PDB file of C-alpha atoms and ligand atoms in Angstrom:
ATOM      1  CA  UNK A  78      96.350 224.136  60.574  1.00  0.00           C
ATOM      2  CA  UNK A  79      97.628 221.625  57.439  1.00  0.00           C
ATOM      3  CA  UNK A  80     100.407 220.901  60.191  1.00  0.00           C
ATOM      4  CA  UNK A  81      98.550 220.495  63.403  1.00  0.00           C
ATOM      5  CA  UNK A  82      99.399 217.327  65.306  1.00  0.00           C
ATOM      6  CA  UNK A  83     102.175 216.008  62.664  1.00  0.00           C
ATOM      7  CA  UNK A  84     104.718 213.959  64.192  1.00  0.00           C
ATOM      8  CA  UNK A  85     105.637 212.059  61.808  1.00  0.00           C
ATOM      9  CA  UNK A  86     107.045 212.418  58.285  1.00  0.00           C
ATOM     10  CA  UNK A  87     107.495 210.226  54.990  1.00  0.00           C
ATOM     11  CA  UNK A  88     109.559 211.795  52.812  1.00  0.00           C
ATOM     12  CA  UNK A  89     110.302 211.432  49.247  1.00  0.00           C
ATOM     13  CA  UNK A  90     113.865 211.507  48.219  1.00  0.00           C
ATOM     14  CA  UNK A  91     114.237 212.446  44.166  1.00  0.00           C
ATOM     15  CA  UNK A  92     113.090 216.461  43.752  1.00  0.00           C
ATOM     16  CA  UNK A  93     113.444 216.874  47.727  1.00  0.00           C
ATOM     17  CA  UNK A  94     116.998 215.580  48.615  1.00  0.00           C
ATOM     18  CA  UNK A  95     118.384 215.916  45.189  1.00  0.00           C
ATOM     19  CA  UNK A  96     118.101 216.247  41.510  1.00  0.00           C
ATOM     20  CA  UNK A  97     120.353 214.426  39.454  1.00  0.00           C
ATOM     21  CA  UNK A  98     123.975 214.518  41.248  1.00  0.00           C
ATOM     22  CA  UNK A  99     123.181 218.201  42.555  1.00  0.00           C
ATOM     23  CA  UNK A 100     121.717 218.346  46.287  1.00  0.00           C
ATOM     24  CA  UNK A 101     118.895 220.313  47.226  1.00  0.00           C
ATOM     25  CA  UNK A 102     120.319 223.215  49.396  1.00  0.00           C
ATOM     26  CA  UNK A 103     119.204 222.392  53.115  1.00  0.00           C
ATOM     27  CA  UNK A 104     117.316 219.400  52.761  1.00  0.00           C
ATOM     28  CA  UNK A 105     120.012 216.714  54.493  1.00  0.00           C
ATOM     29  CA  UNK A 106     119.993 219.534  57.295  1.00  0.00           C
ATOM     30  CA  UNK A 107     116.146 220.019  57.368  1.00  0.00           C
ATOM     31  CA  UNK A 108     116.116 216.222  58.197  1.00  0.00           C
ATOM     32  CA  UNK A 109     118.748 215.890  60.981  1.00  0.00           C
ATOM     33  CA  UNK A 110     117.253 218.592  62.597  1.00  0.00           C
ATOM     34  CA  UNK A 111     113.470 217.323  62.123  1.00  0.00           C
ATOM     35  CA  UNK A 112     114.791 213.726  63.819  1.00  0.00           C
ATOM     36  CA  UNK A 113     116.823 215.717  66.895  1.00  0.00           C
ATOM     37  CA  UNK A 114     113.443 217.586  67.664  1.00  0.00           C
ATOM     38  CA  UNK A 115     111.449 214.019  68.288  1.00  0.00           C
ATOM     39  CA  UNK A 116     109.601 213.847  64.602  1.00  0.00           C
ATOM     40  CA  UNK A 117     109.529 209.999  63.278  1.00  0.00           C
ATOM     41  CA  UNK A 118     111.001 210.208  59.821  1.00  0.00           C
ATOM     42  CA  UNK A 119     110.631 207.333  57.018  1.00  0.00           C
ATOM     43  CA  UNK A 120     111.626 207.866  53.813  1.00  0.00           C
ATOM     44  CA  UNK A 121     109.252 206.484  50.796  1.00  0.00           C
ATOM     45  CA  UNK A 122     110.653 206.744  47.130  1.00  0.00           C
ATOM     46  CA  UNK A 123     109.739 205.625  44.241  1.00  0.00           C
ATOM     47  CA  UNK A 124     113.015 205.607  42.643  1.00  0.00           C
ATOM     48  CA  UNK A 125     114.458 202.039  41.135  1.00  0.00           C
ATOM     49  CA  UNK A 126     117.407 203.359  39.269  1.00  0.00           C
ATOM     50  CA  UNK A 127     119.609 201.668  42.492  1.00  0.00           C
ATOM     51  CA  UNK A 128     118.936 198.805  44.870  1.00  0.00           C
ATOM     52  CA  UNK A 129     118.148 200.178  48.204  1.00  0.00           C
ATOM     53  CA  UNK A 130     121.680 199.759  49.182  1.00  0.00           C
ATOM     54  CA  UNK A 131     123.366 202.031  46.761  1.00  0.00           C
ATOM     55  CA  UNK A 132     120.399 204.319  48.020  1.00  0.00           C
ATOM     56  CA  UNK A 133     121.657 204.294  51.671  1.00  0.00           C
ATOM     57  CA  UNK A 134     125.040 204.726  50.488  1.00  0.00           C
ATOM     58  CA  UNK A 135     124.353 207.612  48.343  1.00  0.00           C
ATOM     59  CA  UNK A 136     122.339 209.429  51.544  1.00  0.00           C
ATOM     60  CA  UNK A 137     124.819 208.630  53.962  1.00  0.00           C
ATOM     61  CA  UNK A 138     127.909 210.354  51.668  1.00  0.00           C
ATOM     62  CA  UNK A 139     124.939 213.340  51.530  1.00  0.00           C
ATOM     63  CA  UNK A 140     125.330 213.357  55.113  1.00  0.00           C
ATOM     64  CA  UNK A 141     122.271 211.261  56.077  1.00  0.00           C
ATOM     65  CA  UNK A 142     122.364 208.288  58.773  1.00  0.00           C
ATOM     66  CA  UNK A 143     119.250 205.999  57.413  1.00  0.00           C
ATOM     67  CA  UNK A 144     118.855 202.572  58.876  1.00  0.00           C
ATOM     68  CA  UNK A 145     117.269 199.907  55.589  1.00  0.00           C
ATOM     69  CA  UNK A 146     114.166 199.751  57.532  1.00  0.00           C
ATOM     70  CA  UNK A 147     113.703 203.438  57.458  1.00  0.00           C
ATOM     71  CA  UNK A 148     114.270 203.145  53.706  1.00  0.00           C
ATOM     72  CA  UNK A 149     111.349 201.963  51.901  1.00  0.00           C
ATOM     73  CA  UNK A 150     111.102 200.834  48.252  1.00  0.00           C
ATOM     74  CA  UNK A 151     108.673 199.953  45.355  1.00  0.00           C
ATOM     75  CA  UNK A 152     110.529 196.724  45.082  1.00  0.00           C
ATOM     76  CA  UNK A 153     110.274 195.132  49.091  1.00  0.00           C
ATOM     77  CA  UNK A 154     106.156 195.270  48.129  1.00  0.00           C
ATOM     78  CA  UNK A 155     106.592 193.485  44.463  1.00  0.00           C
ATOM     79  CA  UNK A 156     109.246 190.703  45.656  1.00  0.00           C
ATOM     80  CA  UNK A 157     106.145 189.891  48.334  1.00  0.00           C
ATOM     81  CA  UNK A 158     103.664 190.077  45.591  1.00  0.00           C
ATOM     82  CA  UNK A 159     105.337 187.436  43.759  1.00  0.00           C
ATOM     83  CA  UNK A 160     105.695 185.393  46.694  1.00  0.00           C
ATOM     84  CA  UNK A 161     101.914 185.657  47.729  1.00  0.00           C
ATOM     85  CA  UNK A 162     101.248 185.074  43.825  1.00  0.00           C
ATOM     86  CA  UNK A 163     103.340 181.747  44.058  1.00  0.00           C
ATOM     87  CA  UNK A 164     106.642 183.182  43.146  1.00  0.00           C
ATOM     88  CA  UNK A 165     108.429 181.832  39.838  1.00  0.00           C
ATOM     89  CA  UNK A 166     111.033 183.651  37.417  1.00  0.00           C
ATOM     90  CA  UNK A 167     110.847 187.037  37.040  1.00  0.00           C
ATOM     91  CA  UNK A 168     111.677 188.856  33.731  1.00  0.00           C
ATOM     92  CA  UNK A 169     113.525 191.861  35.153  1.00  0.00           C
ATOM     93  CA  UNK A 170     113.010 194.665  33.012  1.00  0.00           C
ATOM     94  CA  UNK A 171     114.853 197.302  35.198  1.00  0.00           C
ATOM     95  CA  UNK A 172     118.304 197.690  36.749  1.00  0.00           C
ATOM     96  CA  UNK A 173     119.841 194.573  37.168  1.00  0.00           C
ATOM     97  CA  UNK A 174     121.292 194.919  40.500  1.00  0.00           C
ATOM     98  CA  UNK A 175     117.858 195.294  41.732  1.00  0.00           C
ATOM     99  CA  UNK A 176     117.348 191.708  41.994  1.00  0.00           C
ATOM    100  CA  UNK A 177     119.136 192.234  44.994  1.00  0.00           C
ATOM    101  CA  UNK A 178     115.777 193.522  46.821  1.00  0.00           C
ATOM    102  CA  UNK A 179     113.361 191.807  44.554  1.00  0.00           C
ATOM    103  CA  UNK A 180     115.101 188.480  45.239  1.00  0.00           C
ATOM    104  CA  UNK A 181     115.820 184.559  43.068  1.00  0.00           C
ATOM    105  CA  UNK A 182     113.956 184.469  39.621  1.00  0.00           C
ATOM    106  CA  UNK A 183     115.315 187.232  37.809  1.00  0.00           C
ATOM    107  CA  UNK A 184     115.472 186.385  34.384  1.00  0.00           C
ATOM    108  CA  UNK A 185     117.848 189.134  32.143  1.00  0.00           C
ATOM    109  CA  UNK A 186     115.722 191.107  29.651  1.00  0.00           C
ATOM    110  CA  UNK A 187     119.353 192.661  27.439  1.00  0.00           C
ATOM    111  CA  UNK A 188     120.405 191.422  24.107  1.00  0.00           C
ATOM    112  CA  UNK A 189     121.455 188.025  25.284  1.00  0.00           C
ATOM    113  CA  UNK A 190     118.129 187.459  26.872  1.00  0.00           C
ATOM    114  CA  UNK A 191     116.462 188.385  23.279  1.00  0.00           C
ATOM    115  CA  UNK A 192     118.772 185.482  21.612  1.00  0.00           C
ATOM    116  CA  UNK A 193     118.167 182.842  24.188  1.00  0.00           C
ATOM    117  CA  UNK A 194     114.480 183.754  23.924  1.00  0.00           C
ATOM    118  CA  UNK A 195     113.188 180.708  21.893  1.00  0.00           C
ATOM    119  CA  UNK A 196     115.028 178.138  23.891  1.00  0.00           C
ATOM    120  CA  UNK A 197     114.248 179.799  27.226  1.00  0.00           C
ATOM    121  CA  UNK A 198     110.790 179.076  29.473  1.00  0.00           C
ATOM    122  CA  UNK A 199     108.765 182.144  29.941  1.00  0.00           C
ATOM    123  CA  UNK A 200     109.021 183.686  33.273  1.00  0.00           C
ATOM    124  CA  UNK A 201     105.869 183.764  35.558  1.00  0.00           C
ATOM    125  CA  UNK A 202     106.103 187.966  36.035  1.00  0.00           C
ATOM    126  CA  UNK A 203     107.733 190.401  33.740  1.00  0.00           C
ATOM    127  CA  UNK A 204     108.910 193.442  36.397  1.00  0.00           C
ATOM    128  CA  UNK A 205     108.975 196.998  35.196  1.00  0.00           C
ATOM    129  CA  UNK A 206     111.498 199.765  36.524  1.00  0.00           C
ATOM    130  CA  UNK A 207     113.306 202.631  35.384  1.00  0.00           C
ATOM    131  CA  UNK A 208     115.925 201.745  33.452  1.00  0.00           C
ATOM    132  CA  UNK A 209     116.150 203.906  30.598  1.00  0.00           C
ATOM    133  CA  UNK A 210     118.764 201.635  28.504  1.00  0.00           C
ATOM    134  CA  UNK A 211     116.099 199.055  28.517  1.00  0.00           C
ATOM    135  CA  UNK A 212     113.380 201.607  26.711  1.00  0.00           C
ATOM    136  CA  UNK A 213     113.759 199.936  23.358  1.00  0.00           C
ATOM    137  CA  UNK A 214     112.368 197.590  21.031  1.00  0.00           C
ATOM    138  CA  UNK A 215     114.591 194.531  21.424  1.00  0.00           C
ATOM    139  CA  UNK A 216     113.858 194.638  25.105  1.00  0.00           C
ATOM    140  CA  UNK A 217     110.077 195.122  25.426  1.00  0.00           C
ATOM    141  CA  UNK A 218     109.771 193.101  22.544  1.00  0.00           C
ATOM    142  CA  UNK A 219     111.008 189.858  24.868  1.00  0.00           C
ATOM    143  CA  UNK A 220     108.508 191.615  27.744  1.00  0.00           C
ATOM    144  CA  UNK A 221     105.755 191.831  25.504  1.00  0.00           C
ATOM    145  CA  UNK A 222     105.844 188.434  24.325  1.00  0.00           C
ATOM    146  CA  UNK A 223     105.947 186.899  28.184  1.00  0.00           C
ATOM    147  CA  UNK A 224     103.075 188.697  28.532  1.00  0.00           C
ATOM    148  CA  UNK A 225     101.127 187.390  25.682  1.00  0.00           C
ATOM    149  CA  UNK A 226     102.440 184.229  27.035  1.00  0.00           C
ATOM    150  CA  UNK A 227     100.765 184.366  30.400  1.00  0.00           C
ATOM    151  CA  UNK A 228     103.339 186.221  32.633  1.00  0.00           C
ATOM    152  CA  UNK A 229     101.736 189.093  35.022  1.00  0.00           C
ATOM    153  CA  UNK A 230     103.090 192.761  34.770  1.00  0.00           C
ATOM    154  CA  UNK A 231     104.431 194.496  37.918  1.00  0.00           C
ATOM    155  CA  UNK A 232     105.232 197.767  37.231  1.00  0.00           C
ATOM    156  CA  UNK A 233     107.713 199.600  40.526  1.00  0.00           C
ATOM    157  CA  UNK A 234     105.804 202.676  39.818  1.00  0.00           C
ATOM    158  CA  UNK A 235     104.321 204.169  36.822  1.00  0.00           C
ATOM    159  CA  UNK A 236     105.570 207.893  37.613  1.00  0.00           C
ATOM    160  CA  UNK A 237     104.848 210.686  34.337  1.00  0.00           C
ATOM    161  CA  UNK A 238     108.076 212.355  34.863  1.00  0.00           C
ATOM    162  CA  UNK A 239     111.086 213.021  36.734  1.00  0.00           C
ATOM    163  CA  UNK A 240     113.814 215.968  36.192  1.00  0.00           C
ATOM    164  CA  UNK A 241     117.327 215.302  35.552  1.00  0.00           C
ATOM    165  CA  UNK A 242     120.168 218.016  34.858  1.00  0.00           C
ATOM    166  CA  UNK A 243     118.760 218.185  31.175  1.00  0.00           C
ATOM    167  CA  UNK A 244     115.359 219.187  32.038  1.00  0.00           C
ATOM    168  CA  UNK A 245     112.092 216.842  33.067  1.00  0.00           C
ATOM    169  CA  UNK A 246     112.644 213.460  31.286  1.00  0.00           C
ATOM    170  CA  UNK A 247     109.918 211.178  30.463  1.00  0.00           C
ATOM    171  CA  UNK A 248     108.895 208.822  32.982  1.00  0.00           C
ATOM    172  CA  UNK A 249     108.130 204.869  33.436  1.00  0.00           C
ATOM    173  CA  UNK A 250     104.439 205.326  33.237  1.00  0.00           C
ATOM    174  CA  UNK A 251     105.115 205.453  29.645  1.00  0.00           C
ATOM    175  CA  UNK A 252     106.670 201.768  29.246  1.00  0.00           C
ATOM    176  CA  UNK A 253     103.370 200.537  31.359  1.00  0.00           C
ATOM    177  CA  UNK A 254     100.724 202.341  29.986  1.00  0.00           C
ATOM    178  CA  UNK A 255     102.350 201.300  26.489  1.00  0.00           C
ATOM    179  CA  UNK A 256     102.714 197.545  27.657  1.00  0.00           C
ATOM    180  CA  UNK A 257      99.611 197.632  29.242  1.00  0.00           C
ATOM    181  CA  UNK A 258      97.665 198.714  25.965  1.00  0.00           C
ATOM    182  CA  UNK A 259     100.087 196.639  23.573  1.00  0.00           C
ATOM    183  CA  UNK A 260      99.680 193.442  25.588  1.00  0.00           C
ATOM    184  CA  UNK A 261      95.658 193.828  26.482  1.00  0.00           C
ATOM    185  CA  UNK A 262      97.113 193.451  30.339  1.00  0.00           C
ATOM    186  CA  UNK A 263      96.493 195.926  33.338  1.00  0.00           C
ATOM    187  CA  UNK A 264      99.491 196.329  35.108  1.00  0.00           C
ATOM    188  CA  UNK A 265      99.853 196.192  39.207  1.00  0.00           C
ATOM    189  CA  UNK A 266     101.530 199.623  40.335  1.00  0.00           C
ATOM    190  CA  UNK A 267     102.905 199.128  43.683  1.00  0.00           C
ATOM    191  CA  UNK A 268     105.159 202.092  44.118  1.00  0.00           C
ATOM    192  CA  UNK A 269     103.357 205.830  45.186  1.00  0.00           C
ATOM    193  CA  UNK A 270     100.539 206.634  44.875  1.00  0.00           C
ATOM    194  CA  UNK A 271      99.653 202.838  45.236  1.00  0.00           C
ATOM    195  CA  UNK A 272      97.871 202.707  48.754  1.00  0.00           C
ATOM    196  CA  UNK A 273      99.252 199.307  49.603  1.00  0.00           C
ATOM    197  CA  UNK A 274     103.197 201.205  49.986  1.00  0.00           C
ATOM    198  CA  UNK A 275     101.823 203.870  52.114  1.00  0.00           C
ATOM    199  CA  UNK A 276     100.157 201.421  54.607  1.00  0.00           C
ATOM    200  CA  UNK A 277     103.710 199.782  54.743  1.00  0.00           C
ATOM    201  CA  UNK A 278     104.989 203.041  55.490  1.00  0.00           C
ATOM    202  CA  UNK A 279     102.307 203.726  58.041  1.00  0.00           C
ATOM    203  CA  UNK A 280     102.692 200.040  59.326  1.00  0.00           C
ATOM    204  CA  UNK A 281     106.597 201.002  60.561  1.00  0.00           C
ATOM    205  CA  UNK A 282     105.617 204.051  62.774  1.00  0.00           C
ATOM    206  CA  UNK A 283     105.414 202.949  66.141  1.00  0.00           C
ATOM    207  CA  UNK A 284     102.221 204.285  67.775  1.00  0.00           C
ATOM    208  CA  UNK A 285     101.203 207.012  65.561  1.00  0.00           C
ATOM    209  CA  UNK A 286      97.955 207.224  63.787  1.00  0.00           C
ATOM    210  CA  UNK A 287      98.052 208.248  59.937  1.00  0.00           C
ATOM    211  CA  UNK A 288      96.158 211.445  60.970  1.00  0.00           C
ATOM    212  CA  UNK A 289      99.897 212.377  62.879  1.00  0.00           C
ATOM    213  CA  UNK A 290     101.904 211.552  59.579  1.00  0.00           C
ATOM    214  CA  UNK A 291     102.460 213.614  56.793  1.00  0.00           C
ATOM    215  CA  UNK A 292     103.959 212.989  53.083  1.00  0.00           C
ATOM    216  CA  UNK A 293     106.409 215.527  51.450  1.00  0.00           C
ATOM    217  CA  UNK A 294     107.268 214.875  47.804  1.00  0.00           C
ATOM    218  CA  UNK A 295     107.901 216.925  44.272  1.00  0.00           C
ATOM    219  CA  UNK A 296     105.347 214.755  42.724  1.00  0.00           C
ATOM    220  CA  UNK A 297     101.542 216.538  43.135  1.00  0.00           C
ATOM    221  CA  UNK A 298     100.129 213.012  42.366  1.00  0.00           C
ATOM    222  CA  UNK A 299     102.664 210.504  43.230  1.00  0.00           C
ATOM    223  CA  UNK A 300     103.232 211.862  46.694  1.00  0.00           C
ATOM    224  CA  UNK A 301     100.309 214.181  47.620  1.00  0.00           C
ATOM    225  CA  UNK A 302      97.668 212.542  45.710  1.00  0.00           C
ATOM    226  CA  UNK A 303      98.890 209.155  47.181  1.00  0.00           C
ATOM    227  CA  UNK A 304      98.812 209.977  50.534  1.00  0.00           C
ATOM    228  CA  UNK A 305      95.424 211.605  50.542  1.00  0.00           C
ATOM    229  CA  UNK A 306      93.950 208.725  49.170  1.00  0.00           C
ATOM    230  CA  UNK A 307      95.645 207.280  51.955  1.00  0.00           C
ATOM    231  CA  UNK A 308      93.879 209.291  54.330  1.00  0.00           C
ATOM    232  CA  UNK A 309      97.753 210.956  55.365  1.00  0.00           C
ATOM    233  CA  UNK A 310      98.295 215.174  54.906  1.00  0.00           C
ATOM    234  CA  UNK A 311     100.103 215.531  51.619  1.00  0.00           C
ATOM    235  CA  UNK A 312     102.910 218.605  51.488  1.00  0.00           C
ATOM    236  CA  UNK A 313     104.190 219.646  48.410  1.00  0.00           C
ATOM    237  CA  UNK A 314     107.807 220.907  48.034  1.00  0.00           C
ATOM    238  CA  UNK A 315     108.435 223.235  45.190  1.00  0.00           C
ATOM    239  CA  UNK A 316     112.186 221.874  44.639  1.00  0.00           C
ATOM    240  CA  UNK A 317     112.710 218.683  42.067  1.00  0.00           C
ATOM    241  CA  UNK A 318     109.863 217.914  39.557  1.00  0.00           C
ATOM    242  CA  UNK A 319     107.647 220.825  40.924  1.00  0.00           C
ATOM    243  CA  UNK A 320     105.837 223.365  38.555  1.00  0.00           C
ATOM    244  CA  UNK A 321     102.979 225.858  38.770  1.00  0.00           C
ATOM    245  CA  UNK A 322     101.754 224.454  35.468  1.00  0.00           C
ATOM    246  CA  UNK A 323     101.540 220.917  37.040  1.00  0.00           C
ATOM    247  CA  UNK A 324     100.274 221.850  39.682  1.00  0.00           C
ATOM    248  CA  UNK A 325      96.913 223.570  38.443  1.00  0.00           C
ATOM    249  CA  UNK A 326      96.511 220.888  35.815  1.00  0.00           C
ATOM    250  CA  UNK A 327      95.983 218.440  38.717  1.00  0.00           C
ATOM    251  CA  UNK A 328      93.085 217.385  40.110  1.00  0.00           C
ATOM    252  CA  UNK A 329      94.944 216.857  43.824  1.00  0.00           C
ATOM    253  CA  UNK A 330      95.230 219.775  45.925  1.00  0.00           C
ATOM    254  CA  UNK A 331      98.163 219.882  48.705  1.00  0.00           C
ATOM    255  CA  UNK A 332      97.717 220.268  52.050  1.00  0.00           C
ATOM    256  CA  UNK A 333     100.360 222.513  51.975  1.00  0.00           C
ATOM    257  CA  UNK A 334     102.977 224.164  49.393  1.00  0.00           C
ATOM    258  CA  UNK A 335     106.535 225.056  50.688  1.00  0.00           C
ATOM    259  CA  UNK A 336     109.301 226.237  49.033  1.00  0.00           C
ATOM    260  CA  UNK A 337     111.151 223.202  50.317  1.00  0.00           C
ATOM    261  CA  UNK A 338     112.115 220.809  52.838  1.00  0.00           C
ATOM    262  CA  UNK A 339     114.136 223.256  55.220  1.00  0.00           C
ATOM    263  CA  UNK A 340     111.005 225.772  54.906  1.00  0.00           C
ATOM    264  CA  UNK A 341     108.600 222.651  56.578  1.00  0.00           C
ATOM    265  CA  UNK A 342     111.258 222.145  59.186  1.00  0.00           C
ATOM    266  CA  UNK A 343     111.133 226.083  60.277  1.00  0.00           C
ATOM    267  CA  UNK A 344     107.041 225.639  59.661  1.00  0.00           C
ATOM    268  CA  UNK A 345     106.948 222.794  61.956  1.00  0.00           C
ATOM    269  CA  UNK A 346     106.780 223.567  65.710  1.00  0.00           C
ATOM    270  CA  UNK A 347     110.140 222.808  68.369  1.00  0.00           C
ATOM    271  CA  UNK A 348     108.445 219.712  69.105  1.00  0.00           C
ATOM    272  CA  UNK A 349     106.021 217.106  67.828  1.00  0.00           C
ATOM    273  CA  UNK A 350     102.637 217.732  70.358  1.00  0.00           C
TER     274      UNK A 350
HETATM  275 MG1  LIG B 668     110.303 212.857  43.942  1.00  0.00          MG
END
């Protein structure tokens, strides 16, 4: 029943594709054949450790055809925040080839930036990804004071977690949460479970009604909670972040658990109906 009608799929690609440099067994597979038996398949991530062109390039040596516009990132829905909010310099507190998809402005946030501070203008945003080198003082320190100057906080997401070959790793939502509180500011999230990405998701599915689509993610919040508040079906992969405990400490309850993404694929029937 948690599948009836489903002919479309946004899936999340840390935790279901792969964790750290290892691949999840089947998933690249699961997909391919999901696409050849007529399902519509986005993919939706949250992650901003590469521009969405190293992400294509890193799926498509995993096996994994993905046109950009399948691809969709936190940053496509901040560089058109900016814009609506007048645009300006950006204080880009993240990767810095990401200013490839956020677009002009960036301003650097490394050690350099922190000399040239004084004799610098302020920037209009300060952007948050995550880009662990930049988790220090020096850095949020030149973030922290655009924002007590005026500039508005984007963060790309504002995730808890996310597991790496070492173990689970804390996440962004730290850095926000922390600026957010430091600065007196409230943040604008617009990476999962932000409702705004999963209408532009929804928006690039020709025909099909969000009651057809379905999310599949690692992340019981992120991905499931996101999309129910979205009014999608929210499937739960236990691959990636996943964990029992997790799980029943959350409020959000999956449509459906699988083991992973090749168990959907064999859940799902021959053909989208
Ligand atoms: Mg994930």
């Amino acid at each position: 029943m948690a599948l009836d009608g489903v002919a479309g799929l946004l899936l999340d690609l840390d935790g279901v594709f792969y964790v750290g440099d290892e691949a999840v067994p089947g998933s690249v597979e699961a997909a391919r054949d999901l696409a050849a038996r007529g399902y519509a398949i986005r993919f939706l991530t949250n992650t901003t450790m590469r521009p969405r062109a190293a992400l294509l390039r890193r799926l498509r040596a995993l096996g994994l055809d993905v046109a950009p516009e399948q691809l969709l990132t936190p940053a496509v829905l901040a560089a058109r925040l900016m814009r609506a909010g007048g645009g300006g310099a950006y204080r880009l507190v993240a990767h810095p080839d990401l200013a490839a998809d956020l677009g002009p402005g960036a301003v650097a946030a490394d050690d350099e930036a922190a000399d040239d501070e004084a004799a610098s203008p302020r920037p209009r945003w300060v952007v948050l990804g995550l880009h662990p080198p930049f988790f220090r003082h020096e850095v949020l320190g030149v973030a922290f004071r655009d924002l007590l100057a005026g500039a508005r906080l984007v963060a790309l997401h504002a995730n808890r977690m996310w597991r790496t070959a070492r173990g689970m790793e804390p996440g962004l939502g730290m850095v926000v949460r922390g600026l957010e509180y430091a600065a007196g500011v409230e943040a604008t999230v617009v990476g999962k479970p932000a409702r705004p990405f999963f209408e532009e998701a929804l928006g690039t599915f020709e025909d099909l009604g969000r009651e057809r689509v379905i999310m599949v993610g690692d992340d019981v919040d992120s991905d499931v909670g996101g999309a129910q508040g979205a009014g999608l079906r929210g499937v739960l992969v236990r691959t990636g972040k996943f964990s029992e405990a997790t799980l029943a400490a959350s409020p959000v309850e999956p449509d459906l658990v699988v083991d992973d993404l090749a168990a959907l694929a064999r859940a799902l029937p021959a053909r989208p109906r």
